[in-house]
């Protein structure tokens, strides 16, 4: 499934004893669930406080990367110091773990192994990049976050959302998003787009039935948390999606659409 999820969240990071904004953008051909809180992010003339994190979470083919770049440029133009990272990855250690997770030759990888590897890469990213950036008052835009694991491993793999969150609690601690933006795109459309962009990795090469489960999983999570997850129609134009994301962010933090 190529789910794209975009998420923005208010995060209480006791590590620094303050509230931080964590935006998580997910690209979905489905939807990602928010971990302890996630909502939407968009292109609007908003005022973002220093020390915020924007995590962009999403599946392949829905336009997640493009929207992350647009958001980064938009916030940079407003004078904010932006850090962009991705999951799994974002640090030398996490990128090495990513290569293991997505290696198409590792078809024998067990579901628990997969879940733990994602959590390990996430833990390193938070410790090495996200928390230090928040401490320095920067805005972090992260491609994917724990909601992706909730959907891929928890729902599509059948491991259960509760288990995924329990495992990831050790990796995340209190660094959790409050606002999530989801770009909704059908599984077939997302995979078709991805095939035109690059060779599919191990996760992208899963069956269409698996990707459909991912899409439906994201939608289920979004329906359960409409206050934290904002859904955007992935069939809209790039500019239309961007404008909706900015508008929602502005509405979320300033009460204006």
mmCIF file of N, CA, C and O in Angstrom, residues 84-145:
data_model
loop_
_atom_site.group_PDB
_atom_site.id
_atom_site.type_symbol
_atom_site.label_atom_id
_atom_site.label_comp_id
_atom_site.label_asym_id
_atom_site.label_seq_id
_atom_site.Cartn_x
_atom_site.Cartn_y
_atom_site.Cartn_z
ATOM 1 N N UNK A 84 15.112 18.013 8.572
ATOM 2 C CA UNK A 84 14.292 16.991 7.916
ATOM 3 C C UNK A 84 14.948 15.631 8.105
ATOM 4 O O UNK A 84 16.154 15.472 7.904
ATOM 5 N N UNK A 85 14.158 14.644 8.527
ATOM 6 C CA UNK A 85 14.680 13.291 8.687
ATOM 7 C C UNK A 85 13.619 12.290 8.233
ATOM 8 O O UNK A 85 12.500 12.678 7.905
ATOM 9 N N UNK A 86 13.985 11.023 8.194
ATOM 10 C CA UNK A 86 13.041 10.006 7.743
ATOM 11 C C UNK A 86 13.116 8.756 8.598
ATOM 12 O O UNK A 86 14.074 8.541 9.338
ATOM 13 N N UNK A 87 12.059 7.934 8.471
ATOM 14 C CA UNK A 87 12.011 6.642 9.142
ATOM 15 C C UNK A 87 11.749 5.539 8.119
ATOM 16 O O UNK A 87 10.928 5.755 7.206
ATOM 17 N N UNK A 88 12.370 4.376 8.321
ATOM 18 C CA UNK A 88 13.520 4.214 9.201
ATOM 19 C C UNK A 88 14.729 4.902 8.589
ATOM 20 O O UNK A 88 14.885 4.929 7.371
ATOM 21 N N UNK A 89 15.578 5.458 9.405
ATOM 22 C CA UNK A 89 16.758 6.146 8.905
ATOM 23 C C UNK A 89 17.012 7.430 9.667
ATOM 24 O O UNK A 89 16.599 7.580 10.807
ATOM 25 N N UNK A 90 17.706 8.356 9.041
ATOM 26 C CA UNK A 90 17.953 9.653 9.644
ATOM 27 C C UNK A 90 19.253 9.783 10.418
ATOM 28 O O UNK A 90 19.664 10.885 10.770
ATOM 29 N N UNK A 91 19.911 8.647 10.707
ATOM 30 C CA UNK A 91 21.221 8.634 11.368
ATOM 31 C C UNK A 91 22.003 7.483 10.737
ATOM 32 O O UNK A 91 21.399 6.583 10.138
ATOM 33 N N UNK A 92 23.326 7.464 10.864
ATOM 34 C CA UNK A 92 24.094 6.349 10.287
ATOM 35 C C UNK A 92 23.618 4.983 10.786
ATOM 36 O O UNK A 92 23.480 4.037 10.010
ATOM 37 N N UNK A 93 23.355 4.880 12.087
ATOM 38 C CA UNK A 93 22.897 3.599 12.643
ATOM 39 C C UNK A 93 21.515 3.250 12.113
ATOM 40 O O UNK A 93 21.251 2.112 11.690
ATOM 41 N N UNK A 94 20.609 4.220 12.136
ATOM 42 C CA UNK A 94 19.240 3.976 11.678
ATOM 43 C C UNK A 94 19.188 3.653 10.183
ATOM 44 O O UNK A 94 18.362 2.850 9.750
ATOM 45 N N UNK A 95 20.066 4.270 9.417
ATOM 46 C CA UNK A 95 20.111 3.976 7.980
ATOM 47 C C UNK A 95 20.610 2.555 7.737
ATOM 48 O O UNK A 95 20.157 1.868 6.816
ATOM 49 N N UNK A 96 21.544 2.101 8.570
ATOM 50 C CA UNK A 96 22.039 0.727 8.456
ATOM 51 C C UNK A 96 20.914 -0.256 8.769
ATOM 52 O O UNK A 96 20.761 -1.290 8.093
ATOM 53 N N UNK A 97 20.114 0.068 9.783
ATOM 54 C CA UNK A 97 18.969 -0.781 10.128
ATOM 55 C C UNK A 97 17.956 -0.755 8.979
ATOM 56 O O UNK A 97 17.361 -1.787 8.647
ATOM 57 N N UNK A 98 17.761 0.389 8.385
ATOM 58 C CA UNK A 98 16.837 0.529 7.252
ATOM 59 C C UNK A 98 17.226 -0.422 6.122
ATOM 60 O O UNK A 98 16.373 -1.079 5.511
ATOM 61 N N UNK A 99 18.519 -0.500 5.841
ATOM 62 C CA UNK A 99 18.992 -1.374 4.764
ATOM 63 C C UNK A 99 18.655 -2.836 5.038
ATOM 64 O O UNK A 99 18.407 -3.608 4.108
ATOM 65 N N UNK A 100 18.646 -3.212 6.298
ATOM 66 C CA UNK A 100 18.291 -4.586 6.669
ATOM 67 C C UNK A 100 16.782 -4.793 6.513
ATOM 68 O O UNK A 100 16.331 -5.774 5.915
ATOM 69 N N UNK A 101 16.006 -3.861 7.031
ATOM 70 C CA UNK A 101 14.544 -3.979 6.979
ATOM 71 C C UNK A 101 14.021 -4.071 5.553
ATOM 72 O O UNK A 101 13.145 -4.896 5.246
ATOM 73 N N UNK A 102 14.540 -3.248 4.662
ATOM 74 C CA UNK A 102 13.990 -3.142 3.309
ATOM 75 C C UNK A 102 14.681 -4.031 2.271
ATOM 76 O O UNK A 102 14.295 -4.031 1.102
ATOM 77 N N UNK A 103 15.683 -4.803 2.711
ATOM 78 C CA UNK A 103 16.402 -5.681 1.791
ATOM 79 C C UNK A 103 15.469 -6.774 1.247
ATOM 80 O O UNK A 103 14.946 -7.592 2.002
ATOM 81 N N UNK A 104 15.279 -6.800 -0.054
ATOM 82 C CA UNK A 104 14.350 -7.751 -0.664
ATOM 83 C C UNK A 104 14.800 -9.196 -0.522
ATOM 84 O O UNK A 104 13.999 -10.119 -0.679
ATOM 85 N N UNK A 105 16.063 -9.408 -0.221
ATOM 86 C CA UNK A 105 16.563 -10.776 -0.080
ATOM 87 C C UNK A 105 16.176 -11.385 1.270
ATOM 88 O O UNK A 105 16.200 -12.602 1.427
ATOM 89 N N UNK A 106 15.805 -10.541 2.223
ATOM 90 C CA UNK A 106 15.479 -11.035 3.566
ATOM 91 C C UNK A 106 13.996 -11.376 3.681
ATOM 92 O O UNK A 106 13.284 -10.894 4.570
ATOM 93 N N UNK A 107 13.544 -12.238 2.808
ATOM 94 C CA UNK A 107 12.125 -12.616 2.790
ATOM 95 C C UNK A 107 11.726 -13.446 4.012
ATOM 96 O O UNK A 107 10.543 -13.560 4.323
ATOM 97 N N UNK A 108 12.710 -14.022 4.697
ATOM 98 C CA UNK A 108 12.412 -14.868 5.861
ATOM 99 C C UNK A 108 12.269 -14.063 7.151
ATOM 100 O O UNK A 108 12.021 -14.630 8.222
ATOM 101 N N UNK A 109 12.388 -12.743 7.073
ATOM 102 C CA UNK A 109 12.322 -11.915 8.275
ATOM 103 C C UNK A 109 10.993 -12.099 9.006
ATOM 104 O O UNK A 109 9.913 -11.977 8.422
ATOM 105 N N UNK A 110 11.060 -12.391 10.302
ATOM 106 C CA UNK A 110 9.852 -12.578 11.102
ATOM 107 C C UNK A 110 9.199 -11.248 11.431
ATOM 108 O O UNK A 110 9.854 -10.199 11.448
ATOM 109 N N UNK A 111 7.911 -11.269 11.714
ATOM 110 C CA UNK A 111 7.173 -10.046 12.003
ATOM 111 C C UNK A 111 7.705 -9.340 13.246
ATOM 112 O O UNK A 111 7.808 -8.106 13.279
ATOM 113 N N UNK A 112 8.047 -10.105 14.292
ATOM 114 C CA UNK A 112 8.574 -9.494 15.513
ATOM 115 C C UNK A 112 9.941 -8.864 15.259
ATOM 116 O O UNK A 112 10.249 -7.782 15.775
ATOM 117 N N UNK A 113 10.754 -9.543 14.460
ATOM 118 C CA UNK A 113 12.061 -8.987 14.102
ATOM 119 C C UNK A 113 11.872 -7.651 13.395
ATOM 120 O O UNK A 113 12.554 -6.662 13.696
ATOM 121 N N UNK A 114 10.943 -7.622 12.469
ATOM 122 C CA UNK A 114 10.649 -6.409 11.713
ATOM 123 C C UNK A 114 10.218 -5.277 12.650
ATOM 124 O O UNK A 114 10.701 -4.142 12.549
ATOM 125 N N UNK A 115 9.297 -5.580 13.556
ATOM 126 C CA UNK A 115 8.796 -4.588 14.507
ATOM 127 C C UNK A 115 9.926 -4.034 15.371
ATOM 128 O O UNK A 115 10.041 -2.815 15.574
ATOM 129 N N UNK A 116 10.774 -4.917 15.888
ATOM 130 C CA UNK A 116 11.858 -4.492 16.767
ATOM 131 C C UNK A 116 12.915 -3.673 16.024
ATOM 132 O O UNK A 116 13.491 -2.725 16.575
ATOM 133 N N UNK A 117 13.158 -4.028 14.771
ATOM 134 C CA UNK A 117 14.127 -3.262 13.977
ATOM 135 C C UNK A 117 13.624 -1.848 13.726
ATOM 136 O O UNK A 117 14.386 -0.875 13.819
ATOM 137 N N UNK A 118 12.349 -1.711 13.402
ATOM 138 C CA UNK A 118 11.775 -0.379 13.207
ATOM 139 C C UNK A 118 11.886 0.439 14.494
ATOM 140 O O UNK A 118 12.232 1.629 14.479
ATOM 141 N N UNK A 119 11.569 -0.203 15.625
ATOM 142 C CA UNK A 119 11.629 0.488 16.912
ATOM 143 C C UNK A 119 13.061 0.903 17.246
ATOM 144 O O UNK A 119 13.292 1.998 17.792
ATOM 145 N N UNK A 120 14.022 0.046 16.928
ATOM 146 C CA UNK A 120 15.422 0.354 17.206
ATOM 147 C C UNK A 120 15.892 1.553 16.387
ATOM 148 O O UNK A 120 16.560 2.459 16.911
ATOM 149 N N UNK A 121 15.545 1.566 15.107
ATOM 150 C CA UNK A 121 15.919 2.684 14.244
ATOM 151 C C UNK A 121 15.274 3.970 14.742
ATOM 152 O O UNK A 121 15.883 5.050 14.740
ATOM 153 N N UNK A 122 14.036 3.858 15.185
ATOM 154 C CA UNK A 122 13.288 5.024 15.706
ATOM 155 C C UNK A 122 13.932 5.558 16.986
ATOM 156 O O UNK A 122 14.068 6.774 17.174
ATOM 157 N N UNK A 123 14.318 4.663 17.875
ATOM 158 C CA UNK A 123 14.938 5.070 19.140
ATOM 159 C C UNK A 123 16.218 5.857 18.895
ATOM 160 O O UNK A 123 16.475 6.886 19.537
ATOM 161 N N UNK A 124 17.032 5.390 17.941
ATOM 162 C CA UNK A 124 18.287 6.074 17.639
ATOM 163 C C UNK A 124 18.036 7.442 17.023
ATOM 164 O O UNK A 124 18.734 8.422 17.328
ATOM 165 N N UNK A 125 17.031 7.521 16.157
ATOM 166 C CA UNK A 125 16.696 8.798 15.516
ATOM 167 C C UNK A 125 16.249 9.826 16.548
ATOM 168 O O UNK A 125 16.655 10.994 16.499
ATOM 169 N N UNK A 126 15.414 9.399 17.482
ATOM 170 C CA UNK A 126 14.923 10.312 18.515
ATOM 171 C C UNK A 126 16.068 10.790 19.398
ATOM 172 O O UNK A 126 16.191 11.981 19.705
ATOM 173 N N UNK A 127 16.924 9.848 19.795
ATOM 174 C CA UNK A 127 18.026 10.201 20.695
ATOM 175 C C UNK A 127 19.077 11.073 20.023
ATOM 176 O O UNK A 127 19.588 12.026 20.630
ATOM 177 N N UNK A 128 19.387 10.768 18.771
ATOM 178 C CA UNK A 128 20.482 11.459 18.086
ATOM 179 C C UNK A 128 20.060 12.729 17.351
ATOM 180 O O UNK A 128 20.854 13.667 17.224
ATOM 181 N N UNK A 129 18.815 12.770 16.887
ATOM 182 C CA UNK A 129 18.390 13.904 16.056
ATOM 183 C C UNK A 129 17.223 14.703 16.647
ATOM 184 O O UNK A 129 17.327 15.913 16.865
ATOM 185 N N UNK A 130 16.101 14.020 16.890
ATOM 186 C CA UNK A 130 14.881 14.745 17.250
ATOM 187 C C UNK A 130 14.976 15.477 18.582
ATOM 188 O O UNK A 130 14.711 16.684 18.663
ATOM 189 N N UNK A 131 15.357 14.773 19.637
ATOM 190 C CA UNK A 131 15.423 15.439 20.938
ATOM 191 C C UNK A 131 16.459 16.557 20.978
ATOM 192 O O UNK A 131 16.178 17.644 21.498
ATOM 193 N N UNK A 132 17.664 16.340 20.445
ATOM 194 C CA UNK A 132 18.644 17.438 20.440
ATOM 195 C C UNK A 132 18.140 18.644 19.639
ATOM 196 O O UNK A 132 18.375 19.795 20.033
ATOM 197 N N UNK A 133 17.431 18.378 18.532
ATOM 198 C CA UNK A 133 16.904 19.480 17.717
ATOM 199 C C UNK A 133 15.852 20.261 18.490
ATOM 200 O O UNK A 133 15.819 21.498 18.451
ATOM 201 N N UNK A 134 14.990 19.555 19.206
ATOM 202 C CA UNK A 134 13.966 20.222 20.006
ATOM 203 C C UNK A 134 14.611 21.072 21.097
ATOM 204 O O UNK A 134 14.177 22.186 21.388
ATOM 205 N N UNK A 135 15.647 20.522 21.675
ATOM 206 C CA UNK A 135 16.351 21.241 22.740
ATOM 207 C C UNK A 135 16.964 22.528 22.205
ATOM 208 O O UNK A 135 17.054 23.535 22.922
ATOM 209 N N UNK A 136 17.357 22.498 20.920
ATOM 210 C CA UNK A 136 17.950 23.681 20.297
ATOM 211 C C UNK A 136 16.898 24.625 19.721
ATOM 212 O O UNK A 136 17.233 25.625 19.094
ATOM 213 N N UNK A 137 15.607 24.287 19.919
ATOM 214 C CA UNK A 137 14.545 25.160 19.439
ATOM 215 C C UNK A 137 14.268 25.064 17.951
ATOM 216 O O UNK A 137 13.706 25.990 17.358
ATOM 217 N N UNK A 138 14.652 23.956 17.321
ATOM 218 C CA UNK A 138 14.440 23.789 15.890
ATOM 219 C C UNK A 138 13.120 23.084 15.593
ATOM 220 O O UNK A 138 12.522 22.475 16.474
ATOM 221 N N UNK A 139 12.692 23.181 14.338
ATOM 222 C CA UNK A 139 11.519 22.463 13.874
ATOM 223 C C UNK A 139 12.009 21.232 13.127
ATOM 224 O O UNK A 139 12.853 21.333 12.241
ATOM 225 N N UNK A 140 11.500 20.072 13.487
ATOM 226 C CA UNK A 140 11.904 18.819 12.855
ATOM 227 C C UNK A 140 10.759 18.286 12.001
ATOM 228 O O UNK A 140 9.644 18.141 12.474
ATOM 229 N N UNK A 141 11.049 18.013 10.751
ATOM 230 C CA UNK A 141 10.073 17.389 9.861
ATOM 231 C C UNK A 141 10.554 15.968 9.614
ATOM 232 O O UNK A 141 11.611 15.755 9.030
ATOM 233 N N UNK A 142 9.778 15.002 10.076
ATOM 234 C CA UNK A 142 10.187 13.601 9.971
ATOM 235 C C UNK A 142 9.241 12.808 9.092
ATOM 236 O O UNK A 142 8.024 12.825 9.290
ATOM 237 N N UNK A 143 9.794 12.132 8.124
ATOM 238 C CA UNK A 143 9.030 11.300 7.207
ATOM 239 C C UNK A 143 8.698 9.981 7.901
ATOM 240 O O UNK A 143 9.545 9.110 8.024
ATOM 241 N N UNK A 144 7.461 9.872 8.396
ATOM 242 C CA UNK A 144 6.948 8.710 9.132
ATOM 243 C C UNK A 144 7.280 8.787 10.613
ATOM 244 O O UNK A 144 8.218 9.463 11.026
ATOM 245 N N UNK A 145 6.481 8.026 11.376
ATOM 246 C CA UNK A 145 6.737 7.889 12.813
ATOM 247 C C UNK A 145 6.040 6.620 13.271
ATOM 248 O O UNK A 145 5.715 5.748 12.464
#
